[in-house]
Amino acid sequence: MADVAKLAGVSSQTVSRVANGQSGVVEATREQVLAAMRELGYRPNSAARSLRYGRFNTLGVILFGLSSTGNSRTVEAIATQAAAEGYAITLIPVGVPTQDNVLGAFTRMGELAVDGVIVILEVHLLDVATVALPPGVHVVVVDSDAGERYPVVDTDQADGTRQAVRHLLDLGHPTVWHIAGPAESYSAQRRAQAWRRVLEEAGRPVPEIGRGDWSAESGYQAGLALPAECSAVFVANDQMALGVLRALTERGRRVPEEVSVVGFDDIADASSYLPPLTTVHQDFAEVGRRCVQALLAQIGTGSAAPGTDLVPTHLVVRGSTGPYQRG
């Protein structure tokens, strides 16, 4: 730092302010210091700055797998927003969501020195009495029903489902079948509950629920099991909907002339399905933005209020849905 100060013709305190991005340095002087840094190959010592200021400018992300579309896109959005705020992320996957594994992940995060943690859950975990996050940790939870204890950010699963089912009923279909995600998934449960509620409020029959594991193959198997009288099906994600479309094609059932299909997620390929998939759009970029902003607010104030922040969803109508036609 002394060498940079000498070359730039400024004090060491000025170099320190420039290196730490602080205000109070005129632009010409800042450029002079940065030029000296580049010429000498000087890099600020982030570890030393962390010890001095008590900040690491790193956010931890704990999640239970990257295989699902929601998780991978949410992590991407978190990383993008964190970078825009001047933070890096440290990612720790947890293979099996148990109390010991969650606490182990938080211990590891502590060793890696992070300012706060975002926990991405797609299973019922924080609603189990024996599972809790360590006290005193800045944390935001994604995709959970733990809003009474922690700050939670999620998309509006229930309203997205309501829009999907109402769309199919408004097209004249007598009822709507449902292929749900895994029973242990919070998102799958919310969508299944909302599907059932809309049908009951409309006075329509509630068919037996089908189930998959979010994969296209599981959707294919569930699609093969749909009864002949099914004229409309709401599928809990777009990957399973792809499998359902294949199953219906193999069975000789035309979409949407004989069966209407709606998915959930609005993945990038949904508009390229055959036919293009009607689906519920989730704004994962907004989820990531709100997670990072909520966590940085905690870090800044030292406190957090529990509650759930819902990001709106909306239906995107494409070619896989059509009016009911009596057989």
Coordinates of C-alpha atoms in Angstrom, one line a residue:
M1 CA 0.0 0.0 0.0
A2 CA 2.9 2.3 0.8
D3 CA 4.3 1.7 -2.7
V4 CA 1.0 2.5 -4.3
A5 CA 0.7 5.7 -2.2
K6 CA 4.3 6.8 -3.3
L7 CA 3.6 6.1 -7.0
A8 CA 0.3 7.9 -6.9
G9 CA 1.5 10.8 -4.8
V10 CA -1.1 10.3 -2.1
S11 CA -1.4 9.2 1.5
S12 CA -1.8 5.6 2.5
Q13 CA -5.2 6.5 4.0
T14 CA -6.3 7.6 0.5
V15 CA -5.2 4.3 -1.0
S16 CA -7.1 2.5 1.7
R17 CA -10.3 4.4 1.0
V18 CA -10.0 3.7 -2.7
A19 CA -9.2 0.0 -2.1
N20 CA -12.3 -0.3 0.2
G21 CA -14.6 1.5 -2.2
Q22 CA -15.2 4.3 0.3
S23 CA -16.5 7.8 -0.6
G24 CA -14.6 11.0 0.1
V25 CA -12.1 10.7 -2.7
V26 CA -12.3 12.9 -5.8
E27 CA -12.6 11.1 -9.0
A28 CA -9.3 12.2 -10.5
T29 CA -7.4 11.0 -7.4
R30 CA -9.3 7.7 -7.4
E31 CA -8.3 7.1 -11.0
Q32 CA -4.7 8.0 -10.1
V33 CA -4.6 5.5 -7.3
L34 CA -6.3 2.8 -9.5
A35 CA -3.7 3.3 -12.2
A36 CA -0.9 2.9 -9.6
M37 CA -2.5 -0.3 -8.4
R38 CA -2.6 -1.7 -11.9
E39 CA 1.0 -0.7 -12.6
L40 CA 2.3 -2.3 -9.4
G41 CA 0.0 -5.3 -9.6
Y42 CA -1.5 -4.5 -6.2
R43 CA -4.5 -6.4 -4.9
P44 CA -6.3 -5.5 -1.7
N45 CA -6.1 -8.3 1.0
S46 CA -9.7 -9.3 1.4
A47 CA -9.0 -11.5 4.4
A48 CA -7.4 -8.6 6.3
R49 CA -10.3 -6.3 5.4
S50 CA -12.8 -9.0 6.6
L51 CA -11.0 -9.1 10.0
R52 CA -10.9 -5.4 10.3
Y53 CA -14.5 -4.6 9.3
G54 CA -16.2 -7.9 10.4
R55 CA -17.6 -8.5 6.9
F56 CA -16.7 -11.2 4.4
N57 CA -18.8 -10.1 1.4
T58 CA -19.8 -13.7 0.9
L59 CA -23.3 -15.3 1.2
G60 CA -23.8 -19.0 1.8
V61 CA -26.4 -21.1 0.0
I62 CA -27.5 -24.4 1.5
L63 CA -29.7 -26.6 -0.7
F64 CA -30.9 -30.1 -1.2
G65 CA -29.9 -30.7 -4.8
L66 CA -29.6 -28.8 -8.0
S67 CA -31.4 -31.3 -10.3
S68 CA -34.8 -29.5 -10.1
T69 CA -35.5 -26.5 -12.4
G70 CA -36.6 -24.3 -9.5
N71 CA -33.5 -24.9 -7.5
S72 CA -31.0 -24.4 -10.3
R73 CA -32.6 -21.2 -11.6
T74 CA -33.0 -19.8 -8.1
V75 CA -29.3 -20.4 -7.3
E76 CA -28.4 -18.7 -10.6
A77 CA -30.6 -15.7 -9.7
I78 CA -29.1 -15.5 -6.2
A79 CA -25.6 -15.5 -7.6
T80 CA -26.4 -12.8 -10.2
Q81 CA -28.0 -10.5 -7.6
A82 CA -25.2 -11.2 -5.0
A83 CA -22.6 -10.2 -7.6
A84 CA -24.5 -7.0 -8.4
E85 CA -24.3 -6.2 -4.6
G86 CA -20.6 -6.9 -4.5
Y87 CA -20.9 -10.3 -2.8
A88 CA -19.7 -13.8 -3.8
I89 CA -21.6 -17.0 -2.9
T90 CA -20.5 -20.2 -1.3
L91 CA -22.6 -23.3 -2.2
I92 CA -23.0 -26.3 0.1
P93 CA -25.4 -29.1 -1.1
V94 CA -27.0 -31.4 1.5
G95 CA -27.6 -34.9 0.2
V96 CA -30.1 -36.0 2.9
P97 CA -32.2 -33.3 4.7
T98 CA -31.8 -34.2 8.3
Q99 CA -31.1 -32.1 11.5
D100 CA -27.5 -33.4 11.7
N101 CA -26.8 -32.6 8.0
V102 CA -28.3 -29.1 8.2
L103 CA -26.3 -28.3 11.3
G104 CA -23.2 -29.7 9.7
A105 CA -23.8 -27.5 6.7
F106 CA -24.1 -24.4 8.9
T107 CA -20.9 -25.4 10.8
R108 CA -19.1 -25.7 7.4
M109 CA -20.5 -22.3 6.4
G110 CA -19.1 -20.8 9.6
E111 CA -15.6 -22.3 8.8
L112 CA -15.8 -20.7 5.4
A113 CA -16.7 -17.3 6.8
V114 CA -20.0 -16.0 5.3
D115 CA -22.1 -13.1 6.3
G116 CA -25.4 -14.8 6.0
V117 CA -27.1 -18.0 4.6
I118 CA -29.9 -18.6 2.2
V119 CA -31.5 -22.1 2.6
I120 CA -33.4 -23.5 -0.4
L121 CA -35.8 -26.2 0.7
E122 CA -38.1 -28.3 -1.4
V123 CA -39.0 -30.8 1.3
H124 CA -40.9 -30.5 4.6
L125 CA -38.1 -30.0 7.1
L126 CA -38.4 -26.7 9.0
D127 CA -41.9 -27.6 10.1
V128 CA -40.5 -30.7 12.0
A129 CA -40.0 -29.9 15.7
T130 CA -36.6 -31.6 15.8
V131 CA -35.2 -29.6 13.0
A132 CA -34.2 -25.9 13.5
L133 CA -31.6 -23.5 12.2
P134 CA -28.8 -22.4 14.5
P135 CA -29.7 -19.3 16.5
G136 CA -27.9 -16.0 15.8
V137 CA -27.4 -16.8 12.1
H138 CA -28.6 -14.3 9.4
V139 CA -30.8 -16.5 7.3
V140 CA -33.5 -16.4 4.6
V141 CA -35.4 -19.5 3.6
V142 CA -36.7 -20.3 0.1
D143 CA -39.7 -22.6 -0.7
S144 CA -40.8 -23.4 2.8
D145 CA -43.8 -23.1 5.1
A146 CA -41.6 -21.9 8.0
G147 CA -42.7 -18.3 7.7
E148 CA -43.8 -18.2 11.4
R149 CA -40.1 -18.7 12.5
Y150 CA -38.0 -17.4 9.6
P151 CA -38.0 -14.9 6.8
V152 CA -39.3 -16.9 3.7
V153 CA -39.3 -16.0 0.0
D154 CA -41.4 -18.1 -2.3
T155 CA -43.5 -17.8 -5.5
D156 CA -47.2 -17.8 -5.1
Q157 CA -47.8 -21.5 -5.7
A158 CA -51.5 -21.4 -4.8
D159 CA -52.5 -18.5 -7.0
G160 CA -50.5 -20.0 -10.0
T161 CA -52.4 -23.2 -9.6
R162 CA -55.7 -21.4 -9.3
Q163 CA -55.1 -19.6 -12.6
A164 CA -54.2 -22.9 -14.3
V165 CA -57.2 -24.9 -13.0
R166 CA -59.6 -22.0 -13.6
H167 CA -58.3 -21.7 -17.2
L168 CA -59.2 -25.3 -17.9
L169 CA -62.6 -25.1 -16.3
D170 CA -63.3 -21.9 -18.2
L171 CA -62.6 -23.8 -21.4
G172 CA -65.6 -26.1 -20.5
H173 CA -63.8 -29.1 -19.1
P174 CA -65.9 -31.0 -16.6
T175 CA -63.0 -31.4 -14.2
V176 CA -59.2 -31.4 -14.1
W177 CA -56.9 -34.3 -13.4
H178 CA -53.6 -33.6 -11.5
I179 CA -50.2 -35.1 -11.7
A180 CA -48.4 -33.9 -8.5
G181 CA -44.7 -33.8 -7.5
P182 CA -43.2 -35.9 -4.7
A183 CA -45.3 -36.2 -1.5
E184 CA -42.5 -34.7 0.6
S185 CA -42.2 -31.6 -1.5
Y186 CA -43.6 -28.4 -0.1
S187 CA -44.2 -27.0 -3.6
A188 CA -46.0 -30.2 -4.7
Q189 CA -48.2 -30.1 -1.7
R190 CA -49.2 -26.5 -2.1
R191 CA -50.1 -27.0 -5.8
A192 CA -52.1 -30.1 -5.0
Q193 CA -54.0 -28.4 -2.2
A194 CA -54.8 -25.4 -4.4
W195 CA -55.9 -27.7 -7.3
R196 CA -58.3 -29.6 -5.0
R197 CA -59.6 -26.4 -3.5
V198 CA -60.5 -24.8 -6.8
L199 CA -62.4 -27.9 -8.0
E200 CA -64.3 -28.2 -4.7
E201 CA -65.2 -24.5 -4.8
A202 CA -66.5 -25.0 -8.4
G203 CA -68.5 -28.0 -7.4
R204 CA -66.6 -30.3 -9.7
P205 CA -65.5 -33.9 -9.1
V206 CA -62.0 -34.3 -7.7
P207 CA -60.2 -37.1 -9.5
E208 CA -57.7 -39.4 -8.0
I209 CA -54.3 -37.7 -7.9
G210 CA -51.4 -39.0 -9.9
R211 CA -47.8 -38.5 -8.7
G212 CA -44.3 -38.2 -10.2
D213 CA -40.8 -37.1 -9.0
W214 CA -40.4 -34.0 -11.2
S215 CA -38.7 -35.9 -14.0
A216 CA -40.1 -36.3 -17.6
E217 CA -39.9 -40.1 -17.2
S218 CA -42.2 -40.0 -14.2
G219 CA -44.6 -37.7 -16.1
Y220 CA -44.6 -40.2 -18.9
Q221 CA -45.6 -43.1 -16.6
A222 CA -48.3 -41.0 -15.0
G223 CA -49.6 -39.9 -18.4
L224 CA -49.9 -43.6 -19.4
A225 CA -52.1 -44.1 -16.4
L226 CA -54.5 -41.2 -17.1
P227 CA -58.1 -42.6 -17.6
A228 CA -59.8 -42.4 -21.0
E229 CA -62.3 -39.9 -19.7
C230 CA -59.6 -37.3 -18.8
S231 CA -60.0 -34.2 -21.0
A232 CA -57.7 -31.9 -19.0
V233 CA -54.7 -32.4 -16.8
F234 CA -52.7 -29.9 -14.7
V235 CA -49.1 -31.2 -14.3
A236 CA -47.0 -29.9 -11.3
N237 CA -44.0 -29.0 -13.4
D238 CA -43.0 -28.6 -17.1
Q239 CA -40.6 -31.5 -17.1
M240 CA -43.3 -34.0 -16.1
A241 CA -45.7 -32.3 -18.6
L242 CA -43.2 -33.2 -21.3
G243 CA -43.5 -36.8 -20.4
V244 CA -47.3 -36.5 -20.3
L245 CA -47.3 -35.1 -23.8
R246 CA -45.3 -38.1 -25.0
A247 CA -47.6 -40.6 -23.3
L248 CA -50.7 -39.0 -24.8
T249 CA -49.1 -39.0 -28.3
E250 CA -48.3 -42.7 -27.9
R251 CA -51.8 -43.4 -26.8
G252 CA -53.2 -41.7 -29.9
R253 CA -54.8 -38.8 -27.9
R254 CA -54.5 -35.4 -29.6
V255 CA -53.4 -32.3 -27.6
P256 CA -55.3 -30.1 -27.2
E257 CA -58.2 -31.4 -29.3
E258 CA -58.9 -34.4 -27.0
V259 CA -56.8 -33.5 -23.9
S260 CA -55.6 -30.1 -22.6
V261 CA -52.3 -30.0 -20.7
V262 CA -51.0 -27.3 -18.4
G263 CA -47.6 -27.3 -16.7
F264 CA -45.9 -25.2 -14.0
D265 CA -42.5 -23.3 -14.1
D266 CA -42.4 -21.9 -17.7
I267 CA -39.0 -23.3 -18.4
A268 CA -37.0 -21.9 -21.4
D269 CA -38.0 -24.9 -23.6
A270 CA -41.8 -24.8 -22.8
S271 CA -42.6 -22.7 -25.9
S272 CA -40.8 -25.3 -28.0
Y273 CA -42.8 -28.3 -26.8
L274 CA -45.2 -29.9 -29.4
P275 CA -47.6 -28.3 -29.0
P276 CA -46.2 -25.3 -27.1
L277 CA -47.0 -25.7 -23.5
T278 CA -49.5 -23.6 -21.5
T279 CA -47.9 -23.2 -18.1
V280 CA -47.6 -21.1 -15.0
H281 CA -44.6 -18.7 -15.1
Q282 CA -42.4 -18.5 -11.9
D283 CA -40.1 -15.4 -11.7
F284 CA -37.0 -17.1 -10.3
A285 CA -34.9 -14.0 -10.9
E286 CA -37.2 -12.0 -8.6
V287 CA -37.0 -14.7 -6.0
G288 CA -33.2 -14.5 -6.1
R289 CA -33.3 -10.7 -5.9
R290 CA -35.6 -10.6 -2.9
C291 CA -33.6 -13.3 -1.1
V292 CA -30.4 -11.4 -1.4
Q293 CA -32.0 -8.1 -0.5
A294 CA -33.7 -9.6 2.6
L295 CA -30.5 -11.2 3.7
L296 CA -28.4 -8.0 3.2
A297 CA -31.1 -6.0 5.2
Q298 CA -30.7 -8.5 8.1
I299 CA -26.9 -8.2 7.9
G300 CA -27.2 -4.4 7.9
T301 CA -29.6 -4.1 10.8
G302 CA -28.7 -7.2 12.8
S303 CA -32.4 -8.3 13.0
A304 CA -35.1 -10.0 11.0
A305 CA -38.8 -10.4 11.2
P306 CA -40.3 -13.8 10.3
G307 CA -42.9 -13.9 7.5
T308 CA -43.4 -15.0 3.9
D309 CA -42.8 -12.8 0.9
L310 CA -44.7 -14.1 -2.1
V311 CA -43.5 -13.4 -5.7
P312 CA -46.5 -13.3 -8.0
T313 CA -47.0 -16.0 -10.7
H314 CA -49.0 -15.8 -13.9
L315 CA -50.4 -18.2 -16.5
V316 CA -48.9 -18.2 -20.0
V317 CA -51.4 -19.6 -22.5
R318 CA -50.0 -21.4 -25.5
G319 CA -51.1 -24.3 -27.8
S320 CA -51.5 -27.2 -25.3
T321 CA -55.0 -26.1 -24.1
G322 CA -58.3 -25.8 -25.9
P323 CA -62.1 -26.0 -25.5
Y324 CA -63.7 -29.1 -24.2
Q325 CA -65.1 -31.3 -26.9
R326 CA -67.6 -34.0 -26.0
G327 CA -66.5 -37.5 -27.1

